[in-house]
């Protein structure tokens, strides 16, 4: 029992779980202080912790409007939590170690391996350097483009601040925005539904943050290596398929809905459909009123949010590779094949078991929390399911339920965002006892399936 409290004996998943929890509590404490709110009053602890959880878990669900409720100091705290939460606190710790020229220990490399979803520690520090370089470069480019565009709508200083703030938020797939400061809370990017520059920059930041740093590294080094890894091929193909299918389905379902796409021009309809297809990749902003979407569209977005982004990224969900593995397993079973083959390569069986385990644990979590919220909150089932899935997938899209949650509901959503950011499997490893290798195997039995 004492070993559980001895940090030196903790497995990497437990270190990650504890680290994220401490960052959330610290962020929540800072946000309760009067200087963090725009009117100088103390923010209720539950709302401060909820915001800190949402920021650290790069979700975007909020109980108070980020643009109007928080002061500049509070907004800076939130964006710092988003950056640390998106890249991971171990990545940020490694940054300081690199700057101070300190050696990265084997234990720290093992924790980084767990944090980045890698199968081994070979080249993990080199990958972290790339993560930091790519992140700074992409966020800087996004900030400049945003600032140039918004300089036509607001003072230059505010445009630069908005550009930098939203570039970090979009790249880390957080979904926080400051547009409530213009008088209407919780408006997100709805004023820019027809704006090609804002749409393009935001979507590219979301996609780059969602495909994962391993894939970005593969793409950048493609000219030298002349090949992509199987992981990158699966991520890019599945991401492209989901974005294309999502855009088409949303376009068809909402084409005649006068409250969403109906009144927009053809180009506006396409931009809005594409943006609403990209956002469930765990990003969170929206350019149309999601509560006005047809229920069929809302349910389809729930499916996209559950799948989420890709491994080693700033996003959540069960991940695109997990979904691709499940599709591959179904296809192999229907065709009577023993192996799952993707791009002429066979997947190991432990990958299949891991994909199935993650999916079942995620389904169990979403189902349990949805049932609890359906009991504590007096709202429609689709709203409750949408909000729960958004929290689990660290998406941040909302039908307007989050600001109306009861205290119990806020706690449940906080725990769901936390579990979604870490991953149900990582959290299970963190809370469970250290497994020991069995020295025997039971005889094989048969049951009837189907």
Tab-separated table of C-alpha atoms in Angstrom:
chain	number	residue	atom	x	y	z
A	1	UNK	CA	0.000	0.000	0.000
A	2	UNK	CA	2.856	2.388	0.828
A	3	UNK	CA	4.261	1.921	-2.685
A	4	UNK	CA	1.149	3.651	-4.081
A	5	UNK	CA	2.198	6.892	-2.370
A	6	UNK	CA	5.899	6.575	-3.208
A	7	UNK	CA	6.380	8.705	-6.356
A	8	UNK	CA	9.628	6.949	-7.269
A	9	UNK	CA	7.654	3.698	-7.566
A	10	UNK	CA	4.826	5.179	-9.613
A	11	UNK	CA	4.322	3.927	-13.182
A	12	UNK	CA	4.295	6.616	-15.917
A	13	UNK	CA	0.462	6.676	-16.274
A	14	UNK	CA	0.081	7.532	-12.578
A	15	UNK	CA	2.651	10.330	-12.852
A	16	UNK	CA	0.781	11.797	-15.830
A	17	UNK	CA	-2.599	11.550	-14.099
A	18	UNK	CA	-1.278	13.230	-10.946
A	19	UNK	CA	0.579	15.913	-12.887
A	20	UNK	CA	-2.516	16.939	-14.835
A	21	UNK	CA	-4.608	16.966	-11.646
A	22	UNK	CA	-2.134	19.261	-9.871
A	23	UNK	CA	-2.017	21.661	-12.833
A	24	UNK	CA	-5.827	21.801	-12.856
A	25	UNK	CA	-5.989	22.553	-9.129
A	26	UNK	CA	-3.311	25.251	-9.420
A	27	UNK	CA	-5.078	26.818	-12.403
A	28	UNK	CA	-8.424	26.646	-10.612
A	29	UNK	CA	-6.973	28.390	-7.545
A	30	UNK	CA	-5.487	31.211	-9.655
A	31	UNK	CA	-8.776	31.720	-11.504
A	32	UNK	CA	-10.689	32.136	-8.228
A	33	UNK	CA	-8.598	35.197	-7.328
A	34	UNK	CA	-10.242	38.608	-7.913
A	35	UNK	CA	-7.609	39.807	-10.418
A	36	UNK	CA	-8.595	36.968	-12.797
A	37	UNK	CA	-12.182	38.210	-13.332
A	38	UNK	CA	-13.124	41.267	-15.377
A	39	UNK	CA	-15.207	42.830	-12.578
A	40	UNK	CA	-12.648	42.132	-9.833
A	41	UNK	CA	-14.856	39.708	-7.888
A	42	UNK	CA	-14.064	36.175	-6.770
A	43	UNK	CA	-15.193	33.505	-9.228
A	44	UNK	CA	-16.985	30.522	-7.593
A	45	UNK	CA	-14.519	27.679	-7.050
A	46	UNK	CA	-16.510	25.166	-9.083
A	47	UNK	CA	-16.566	27.488	-12.129
A	48	UNK	CA	-12.853	28.273	-11.764
A	49	UNK	CA	-11.931	24.577	-11.521
A	50	UNK	CA	-14.276	23.754	-14.405
A	51	UNK	CA	-12.545	26.360	-16.586
A	52	UNK	CA	-9.088	25.165	-15.502
A	53	UNK	CA	-10.051	21.553	-16.258
A	54	UNK	CA	-11.445	22.502	-19.651
A	55	UNK	CA	-8.308	24.511	-20.493
A	56	UNK	CA	-5.787	21.938	-19.242
A	57	UNK	CA	-7.687	19.137	-20.964
A	58	UNK	CA	-7.894	21.373	-24.095
A	59	UNK	CA	-11.655	20.980	-24.304
A	60	UNK	CA	-13.379	24.357	-24.555
A	61	UNK	CA	-16.576	23.704	-22.593
A	62	UNK	CA	-17.184	26.673	-20.284
A	63	UNK	CA	-19.688	27.661	-17.612
A	64	UNK	CA	-18.790	31.372	-17.954
A	65	UNK	CA	-17.929	33.236	-21.143
A	66	UNK	CA	-14.153	33.457	-21.630
A	67	UNK	CA	-14.194	36.836	-23.365
A	68	UNK	CA	-16.468	38.743	-20.995
A	69	UNK	CA	-16.012	37.084	-17.587
A	70	UNK	CA	-12.208	36.897	-17.353
A	71	UNK	CA	-9.770	39.787	-17.200
A	72	UNK	CA	-6.657	39.854	-19.384
A	73	UNK	CA	-4.773	38.194	-16.497
A	74	UNK	CA	-7.403	35.449	-16.304
A	75	UNK	CA	-7.269	34.950	-20.062
A	76	UNK	CA	-3.455	34.654	-19.912
A	77	UNK	CA	-3.783	32.003	-17.193
A	78	UNK	CA	-6.262	30.103	-19.370
A	79	UNK	CA	-4.072	30.227	-22.490
A	80	UNK	CA	-1.052	29.058	-20.459
A	81	UNK	CA	-3.105	26.119	-19.173
A	82	UNK	CA	-4.143	25.356	-22.767
A	83	UNK	CA	-0.520	25.368	-23.953
A	84	UNK	CA	0.678	23.168	-21.096
A	85	UNK	CA	-2.319	20.864	-21.422
A	86	UNK	CA	-2.062	20.591	-25.206
A	87	UNK	CA	1.632	19.797	-25.393
A	88	UNK	CA	1.691	17.983	-22.045
A	89	UNK	CA	3.376	19.076	-18.839
A	90	UNK	CA	6.208	16.578	-19.386
A	91	UNK	CA	6.911	18.159	-22.780
A	92	UNK	CA	7.102	21.580	-21.140
A	93	UNK	CA	9.356	20.175	-18.402
A	94	UNK	CA	11.624	18.735	-21.086
A	95	UNK	CA	11.775	22.175	-22.714
A	96	UNK	CA	13.150	23.682	-19.503
A	97	UNK	CA	15.582	20.771	-19.112
A	98	UNK	CA	16.856	21.297	-22.669
A	99	UNK	CA	17.242	25.050	-22.117
A	100	UNK	CA	19.112	24.447	-18.838
A	101	UNK	CA	21.176	21.675	-20.515
A	102	UNK	CA	20.062	19.078	-17.997
A	103	UNK	CA	20.150	15.360	-18.736
A	104	UNK	CA	16.800	13.613	-19.366
A	105	UNK	CA	16.727	10.517	-17.135
A	106	UNK	CA	15.467	7.086	-18.222
A	107	UNK	CA	12.420	7.440	-15.979
A	108	UNK	CA	11.564	10.803	-17.546
A	109	UNK	CA	11.929	9.254	-21.001
A	110	UNK	CA	9.488	6.495	-20.011
A	111	UNK	CA	6.959	9.106	-18.863
A	112	UNK	CA	7.448	11.022	-22.124
A	113	UNK	CA	6.902	7.778	-24.034
A	114	UNK	CA	3.552	7.313	-22.267
A	115	UNK	CA	2.600	10.974	-22.753
A	116	UNK	CA	3.355	10.900	-26.500
A	117	UNK	CA	1.707	7.497	-27.051
A	118	UNK	CA	4.934	5.941	-28.339
A	119	UNK	CA	5.762	2.229	-28.391
A	120	UNK	CA	9.416	2.703	-27.310
A	121	UNK	CA	11.738	5.379	-25.903
A	122	UNK	CA	14.126	5.425	-28.844
A	123	UNK	CA	14.411	8.987	-30.153
A	124	UNK	CA	11.806	10.299	-27.683
A	125	UNK	CA	13.816	13.413	-26.726
A	126	UNK	CA	14.458	14.146	-30.405
A	127	UNK	CA	10.693	13.889	-30.995
A	128	UNK	CA	10.018	16.316	-28.130
A	129	UNK	CA	12.397	18.849	-29.708
A	130	UNK	CA	10.443	18.523	-32.961
A	131	UNK	CA	7.145	18.896	-31.092
A	132	UNK	CA	8.286	22.174	-29.556
A	133	UNK	CA	9.706	23.507	-32.833
A	134	UNK	CA	6.627	22.600	-34.890
A	135	UNK	CA	4.264	23.984	-32.258
A	136	UNK	CA	5.999	27.346	-31.980
A	137	UNK	CA	6.308	27.692	-35.766
A	138	UNK	CA	2.685	26.791	-36.551
A	139	UNK	CA	1.246	28.869	-33.710
A	140	UNK	CA	3.353	31.867	-34.739
A	141	UNK	CA	2.241	31.586	-38.366
A	142	UNK	CA	-1.398	31.283	-37.294
A	143	UNK	CA	-1.067	34.253	-34.929
A	144	UNK	CA	0.345	36.471	-37.675
A	145	UNK	CA	-2.385	35.549	-40.180
A	146	UNK	CA	-5.144	36.015	-37.603
A	147	UNK	CA	-3.682	39.352	-36.476
A	148	UNK	CA	-3.485	40.680	-40.046
A	149	UNK	CA	-7.119	39.735	-40.715
A	150	UNK	CA	-8.462	41.072	-37.409
A	151	UNK	CA	-6.510	44.332	-37.751
A	152	UNK	CA	-9.276	45.366	-40.174
A	153	UNK	CA	-11.928	44.804	-37.467
A	154	UNK	CA	-10.244	46.054	-34.280
A	155	UNK	CA	-7.262	48.088	-33.025
A	156	UNK	CA	-3.870	46.634	-33.988
A	157	UNK	CA	-2.850	45.833	-30.404
A	158	UNK	CA	-6.066	43.924	-29.778
A	159	UNK	CA	-5.760	42.175	-33.151
A	160	UNK	CA	-2.262	40.936	-32.236
A	161	UNK	CA	-3.491	39.753	-28.820
A	162	UNK	CA	-6.524	38.019	-30.344
A	163	UNK	CA	-4.357	36.495	-33.071
A	164	UNK	CA	-1.824	34.989	-30.658
A	165	UNK	CA	-4.476	33.844	-28.175
A	166	UNK	CA	-6.699	32.121	-30.729
A	167	UNK	CA	-3.762	30.585	-32.629
A	168	UNK	CA	-2.692	28.776	-29.441
A	169	UNK	CA	-6.283	27.796	-28.691
A	170	UNK	CA	-6.958	26.460	-32.205
A	171	UNK	CA	-3.666	24.587	-32.617
A	172	UNK	CA	-4.089	22.896	-29.243
A	173	UNK	CA	-7.646	21.987	-30.256
A	174	UNK	CA	-8.980	23.793	-27.198
A	175	UNK	CA	-11.931	25.701	-28.664
A	176	UNK	CA	-11.764	28.656	-26.257
A	177	UNK	CA	-12.507	32.059	-27.780
A	178	UNK	CA	-12.718	35.691	-26.646
A	179	UNK	CA	-15.492	36.985	-28.895
A	180	UNK	CA	-17.921	37.276	-25.991
A	181	UNK	CA	-16.024	40.462	-25.138
A	182	UNK	CA	-17.952	42.184	-27.945
A	183	UNK	CA	-21.209	41.975	-25.971
A	184	UNK	CA	-22.783	38.633	-26.921
A	185	UNK	CA	-21.497	35.658	-24.866
A	186	UNK	CA	-20.764	32.193	-26.267
A	187	UNK	CA	-20.788	33.324	-29.920
A	188	UNK	CA	-17.554	31.540	-30.942
A	189	UNK	CA	-16.702	32.153	-34.660
A	190	UNK	CA	-20.306	32.610	-35.844
A	191	UNK	CA	-19.609	36.156	-37.102
A	192	UNK	CA	-17.014	34.730	-39.510
A	193	UNK	CA	-19.074	31.952	-41.101
A	194	UNK	CA	-18.433	33.409	-44.596
A	195	UNK	CA	-14.862	34.581	-44.000
A	196	UNK	CA	-12.422	32.475	-46.074
A	197	UNK	CA	-9.294	33.691	-44.240
A	198	UNK	CA	-10.552	33.022	-40.700
A	199	UNK	CA	-12.065	29.690	-41.760
A	200	UNK	CA	-8.922	28.527	-43.575
A	201	UNK	CA	-6.436	29.554	-40.867
A	202	UNK	CA	-8.563	28.114	-38.038
A	203	UNK	CA	-9.157	24.818	-39.857
A	204	UNK	CA	-5.479	24.384	-40.755
A	205	UNK	CA	-4.449	25.014	-37.144
A	206	UNK	CA	-7.025	22.491	-35.927
A	207	UNK	CA	-5.972	19.858	-38.476
A	208	UNK	CA	-2.243	20.317	-37.807
A	209	UNK	CA	-2.854	20.033	-34.081
A	210	UNK	CA	-5.113	17.012	-34.545
A	211	UNK	CA	-3.046	14.782	-36.850
A	212	UNK	CA	-0.237	14.433	-34.302
A	213	UNK	CA	3.403	15.400	-34.143
A	214	UNK	CA	4.648	12.063	-35.490
A	215	UNK	CA	2.663	12.598	-38.682
A	216	UNK	CA	3.834	16.204	-38.982
A	217	UNK	CA	7.436	15.023	-38.638
A	218	UNK	CA	6.863	12.369	-41.307
A	219	UNK	CA	5.371	14.916	-43.718
A	220	UNK	CA	8.167	17.447	-43.197
A	221	UNK	CA	10.870	14.800	-43.649
A	222	UNK	CA	9.163	13.119	-46.611
A	223	UNK	CA	11.406	14.767	-49.205
A	224	UNK	CA	14.479	13.260	-47.538
A	225	UNK	CA	13.039	9.854	-46.627
A	226	UNK	CA	10.722	9.379	-49.634
A	227	UNK	CA	8.242	7.388	-47.558
A	228	UNK	CA	5.593	7.666	-44.872
A	229	UNK	CA	5.186	5.334	-41.914
A	230	UNK	CA	2.123	3.092	-41.703
A	231	UNK	CA	0.893	5.226	-38.799
A	232	UNK	CA	1.037	8.409	-40.897
A	233	UNK	CA	-0.686	6.756	-43.857
A	234	UNK	CA	-3.558	5.535	-41.675
A	235	UNK	CA	-3.918	8.885	-39.875
A	236	UNK	CA	-3.883	10.977	-43.054
A	237	UNK	CA	-6.240	8.712	-44.985
A	238	UNK	CA	-8.713	8.344	-42.100
A	239	UNK	CA	-8.595	12.088	-41.348
A	240	UNK	CA	-9.268	12.886	-45.007
A	241	UNK	CA	-12.153	10.403	-45.205
A	242	UNK	CA	-13.778	11.683	-41.994
A	243	UNK	CA	-13.463	15.325	-43.079
A	244	UNK	CA	-14.894	14.619	-46.537
A	245	UNK	CA	-17.766	12.467	-45.266
A	246	UNK	CA	-18.489	14.925	-42.466
A	247	UNK	CA	-18.668	17.878	-44.832
A	248	UNK	CA	-20.987	16.071	-47.256
A	249	UNK	CA	-23.324	14.763	-44.538
A	250	UNK	CA	-23.611	18.143	-42.771
A	251	UNK	CA	-24.143	19.908	-46.117
A	252	UNK	CA	-26.951	17.535	-47.111
A	253	UNK	CA	-28.691	17.453	-43.706
A	254	UNK	CA	-28.562	21.233	-43.140
A	255	UNK	CA	-28.924	22.533	-46.701
A	256	UNK	CA	-32.564	23.568	-46.206
A	257	UNK	CA	-32.342	24.432	-42.494
A	258	UNK	CA	-32.978	28.195	-42.429
A	259	UNK	CA	-31.502	28.449	-38.913
A	260	UNK	CA	-28.074	27.131	-39.999
A	261	UNK	CA	-27.046	26.794	-43.672
A	262	UNK	CA	-30.338	27.680	-45.354
A	263	UNK	CA	-29.825	31.442	-45.551
A	264	UNK	CA	-26.137	31.275	-46.515
A	265	UNK	CA	-24.760	31.590	-50.043
A	266	UNK	CA	-23.370	28.506	-51.773
A	267	UNK	CA	-19.837	29.399	-50.710
A	268	UNK	CA	-21.078	30.063	-47.160
A	269	UNK	CA	-22.800	26.680	-47.062
A	270	UNK	CA	-19.581	24.929	-48.133
A	271	UNK	CA	-17.396	26.865	-45.652
A	272	UNK	CA	-19.843	26.211	-42.797
A	273	UNK	CA	-20.185	22.499	-43.632
A	274	UNK	CA	-16.420	22.067	-43.845
A	275	UNK	CA	-15.773	23.983	-40.619
A	276	UNK	CA	-18.400	21.996	-38.681
A	277	UNK	CA	-16.766	18.806	-40.021
A	278	UNK	CA	-13.282	19.908	-38.884
A	279	UNK	CA	-14.359	21.168	-35.430
A	280	UNK	CA	-15.410	17.721	-34.046
A	281	UNK	CA	-11.779	16.649	-34.571
A	282	UNK	CA	-11.752	17.826	-30.890
A	283	UNK	CA	-11.314	21.539	-31.610
A	284	UNK	CA	-14.479	23.195	-30.287
A	285	UNK	CA	-15.184	26.434	-32.236
A	286	UNK	CA	-18.287	26.717	-34.400
A	287	UNK	CA	-19.497	29.071	-37.126
A	288	UNK	CA	-23.212	28.191	-36.936
A	289	UNK	CA	-25.604	27.785	-34.019
A	290	UNK	CA	-25.189	24.115	-33.070
A	291	UNK	CA	-28.418	24.101	-31.048
A	292	UNK	CA	-30.284	24.959	-34.267
A	293	UNK	CA	-28.899	21.932	-36.148
A	294	UNK	CA	-31.265	19.086	-36.927
A	295	UNK	CA	-31.036	16.204	-34.459
A	296	UNK	CA	-29.685	13.899	-37.161
A	297	UNK	CA	-26.780	16.315	-37.704
A	298	UNK	CA	-26.202	16.660	-33.969
A	299	UNK	CA	-26.033	12.881	-33.595
A	300	UNK	CA	-23.632	12.620	-36.537
A	301	UNK	CA	-21.373	15.216	-34.889
A	302	UNK	CA	-21.498	13.111	-31.706
A	303	UNK	CA	-20.035	10.204	-33.697
A	304	UNK	CA	-17.273	12.435	-35.091
A	305	UNK	CA	-16.466	13.754	-31.603
A	306	UNK	CA	-16.272	10.217	-30.206
A	307	UNK	CA	-13.699	9.262	-32.859
A	308	UNK	CA	-11.728	12.467	-32.262
A	309	UNK	CA	-8.198	13.287	-33.358
A	310	UNK	CA	-5.072	11.135	-33.790
A	311	UNK	CA	-2.528	9.676	-31.325
A	312	UNK	CA	0.301	11.930	-30.152
A	313	UNK	CA	-1.733	15.042	-30.933
A	314	UNK	CA	-3.359	17.796	-28.905
A	315	UNK	CA	-6.807	16.208	-29.393
A	316	UNK	CA	-8.903	13.550	-27.673
A	317	UNK	CA	-11.453	10.869	-28.564
A	318	UNK	CA	-10.745	7.204	-29.180
A	319	UNK	CA	-8.462	8.387	-32.040
A	320	UNK	CA	-8.566	7.867	-35.804
A	321	UNK	CA	-6.156	4.910	-35.714
A	322	UNK	CA	-8.359	3.091	-33.183
A	323	UNK	CA	-11.394	3.621	-35.409
A	324	UNK	CA	-9.438	2.477	-38.485
A	325	UNK	CA	-8.318	-0.674	-36.629
A	326	UNK	CA	-11.918	-1.506	-35.686
A	327	UNK	CA	-13.063	-0.983	-39.289
A	328	UNK	CA	-10.181	-3.180	-40.438
A	329	UNK	CA	-11.148	-5.911	-37.970
A	330	UNK	CA	-14.772	-5.894	-39.172
A	331	UNK	CA	-13.660	-5.999	-42.813
A	332	UNK	CA	-11.236	-8.857	-42.121
A	333	UNK	CA	-13.923	-10.871	-40.301
A	334	UNK	CA	-16.461	-10.374	-43.102
A	335	UNK	CA	-13.899	-11.420	-45.721
A	336	UNK	CA	-12.830	-14.453	-43.656
A	337	UNK	CA	-9.258	-13.195	-43.203
A	338	UNK	CA	-7.112	-13.870	-40.128
A	339	UNK	CA	-5.105	-10.645	-40.331
A	340	UNK	CA	-5.912	-6.949	-40.513
A	341	UNK	CA	-3.906	-5.572	-43.426
A	342	UNK	CA	-3.458	-1.855	-44.073
A	343	UNK	CA	-1.286	-0.515	-46.882
A	344	UNK	CA	0.164	-4.027	-47.377
A	345	UNK	CA	1.207	-4.324	-43.714
A	346	UNK	CA	-0.280	-6.605	-41.061
A	347	UNK	CA	-1.317	-5.267	-37.648
A	348	UNK	CA	-0.147	-7.066	-34.524
A	349	UNK	CA	-2.895	-8.667	-32.429
A	350	UNK	CA	-2.087	-6.577	-29.342
A	351	UNK	CA	-2.910	-3.449	-31.381
A	352	UNK	CA	-6.350	-4.895	-32.116
A	353	UNK	CA	-6.973	-5.790	-28.467
A	354	UNK	CA	-5.857	-2.316	-27.385
A	355	UNK	CA	-8.192	-0.648	-29.902
A	356	UNK	CA	-11.104	-2.769	-28.702
A	357	UNK	CA	-10.298	-2.074	-25.040
A	358	UNK	CA	-10.064	1.697	-25.560
A	359	UNK	CA	-13.360	1.747	-27.462
A	360	UNK	CA	-15.234	-0.319	-24.870
A	361	UNK	CA	-13.883	1.706	-21.931
A	362	UNK	CA	-14.765	4.941	-23.745
A	363	UNK	CA	-18.273	3.734	-24.533
A	364	UNK	CA	-18.728	2.676	-20.919
A	365	UNK	CA	-17.568	6.071	-19.658
A	366	UNK	CA	-19.783	8.073	-22.038
A	367	UNK	CA	-22.784	5.830	-21.293
A	368	UNK	CA	-22.349	6.059	-17.520
A	369	UNK	CA	-21.892	9.846	-17.447
A	370	UNK	CA	-24.795	10.369	-19.865
A	371	UNK	CA	-27.088	8.300	-17.642
A	372	UNK	CA	-25.994	10.269	-14.570
A	373	UNK	CA	-26.494	13.641	-16.283
A	374	UNK	CA	-29.854	12.547	-17.657
A	375	UNK	CA	-30.856	12.086	-14.006
A	376	UNK	CA	-29.361	15.291	-12.565
A	377	UNK	CA	-30.069	17.691	-15.462
A	378	UNK	CA	-33.534	18.587	-16.758
A	379	UNK	CA	-32.657	18.669	-20.469
A	380	UNK	CA	-33.256	16.573	-23.584
A	381	UNK	CA	-31.286	13.360	-23.996
A	382	UNK	CA	-29.557	14.505	-27.209
A	383	UNK	CA	-28.247	17.586	-25.381
A	384	UNK	CA	-26.894	15.496	-22.517
A	385	UNK	CA	-25.272	12.950	-24.842
A	386	UNK	CA	-23.784	15.720	-26.995
A	387	UNK	CA	-22.248	17.509	-23.998
A	388	UNK	CA	-20.890	14.281	-22.493
A	389	UNK	CA	-19.289	13.158	-25.740
A	390	UNK	CA	-17.862	16.641	-26.264
A	391	UNK	CA	-16.295	16.477	-22.791
A	392	UNK	CA	-14.906	12.968	-23.329
A	393	UNK	CA	-13.493	13.837	-26.756
A	394	UNK	CA	-12.083	17.116	-25.319
A	395	UNK	CA	-13.943	18.854	-28.139
A	396	UNK	CA	-15.705	21.789	-26.550
A	397	UNK	CA	-18.682	21.959	-28.900
A	398	UNK	CA	-21.875	22.645	-26.946
A	399	UNK	CA	-25.626	22.839	-27.436
A	400	UNK	CA	-25.816	25.361	-24.592
A	401	UNK	CA	-26.162	22.903	-21.710
A	402	UNK	CA	-22.814	23.512	-19.959
A	403	UNK	CA	-23.570	27.007	-18.525
A	404	UNK	CA	-26.835	25.602	-17.100
A	405	UNK	CA	-25.311	22.554	-15.394
A	406	UNK	CA	-25.944	21.864	-11.732
A	407	UNK	CA	-22.953	21.538	-9.402
A	408	UNK	CA	-23.100	17.747	-9.694
A	409	UNK	CA	-23.279	18.061	-13.472
A	410	UNK	CA	-20.222	20.339	-13.536
A	411	UNK	CA	-18.251	17.838	-11.435
A	412	UNK	CA	-19.243	14.961	-13.727
A	413	UNK	CA	-18.235	16.890	-16.854
A	414	UNK	CA	-14.921	17.882	-15.197
A	415	UNK	CA	-14.134	14.237	-14.475
A	416	UNK	CA	-15.134	13.284	-18.028
A	417	UNK	CA	-12.834	15.924	-19.555
A	418	UNK	CA	-9.998	14.721	-17.304
A	419	UNK	CA	-10.538	11.076	-18.277
A	420	UNK	CA	-10.843	12.039	-21.933
A	421	UNK	CA	-7.565	13.978	-21.948
A	422	UNK	CA	-5.588	11.210	-20.272
A	423	UNK	CA	-7.386	8.423	-22.094
A	424	UNK	CA	-9.505	5.783	-20.313
A	425	UNK	CA	-6.778	3.134	-20.674
A	426	UNK	CA	-4.042	5.390	-19.253
A	427	UNK	CA	-6.336	6.348	-16.374
A	428	UNK	CA	-7.088	2.687	-15.681
A	429	UNK	CA	-3.348	1.937	-15.604
A	430	UNK	CA	-2.796	4.930	-13.319
A	431	UNK	CA	-5.422	3.914	-10.769
A	432	UNK	CA	-4.967	0.156	-10.955
A	433	UNK	CA	-2.260	-1.943	-9.285
A	434	UNK	CA	0.899	-2.792	-11.196
A	435	UNK	CA	0.225	-5.924	-13.229
A	436	UNK	CA	2.401	-8.992	-12.874
A	437	UNK	CA	3.090	-11.513	-15.615
A	438	UNK	CA	1.084	-14.724	-15.200
A	439	UNK	CA	3.133	-17.882	-15.065
A	440	UNK	CA	0.399	-20.100	-16.466
A	441	UNK	CA	-2.379	-20.145	-19.065
A	442	UNK	CA	-5.851	-21.670	-18.801
A	443	UNK	CA	-7.027	-24.272	-21.333
A	444	UNK	CA	-8.792	-22.867	-24.391
A	445	UNK	CA	-12.587	-22.905	-24.453
A	446	UNK	CA	-15.207	-22.068	-27.055
A	447	UNK	CA	-18.377	-19.991	-26.902
A	448	UNK	CA	-20.904	-19.206	-29.587
A	449	UNK	CA	-20.650	-15.643	-30.946
A	450	UNK	CA	-23.424	-13.901	-32.905
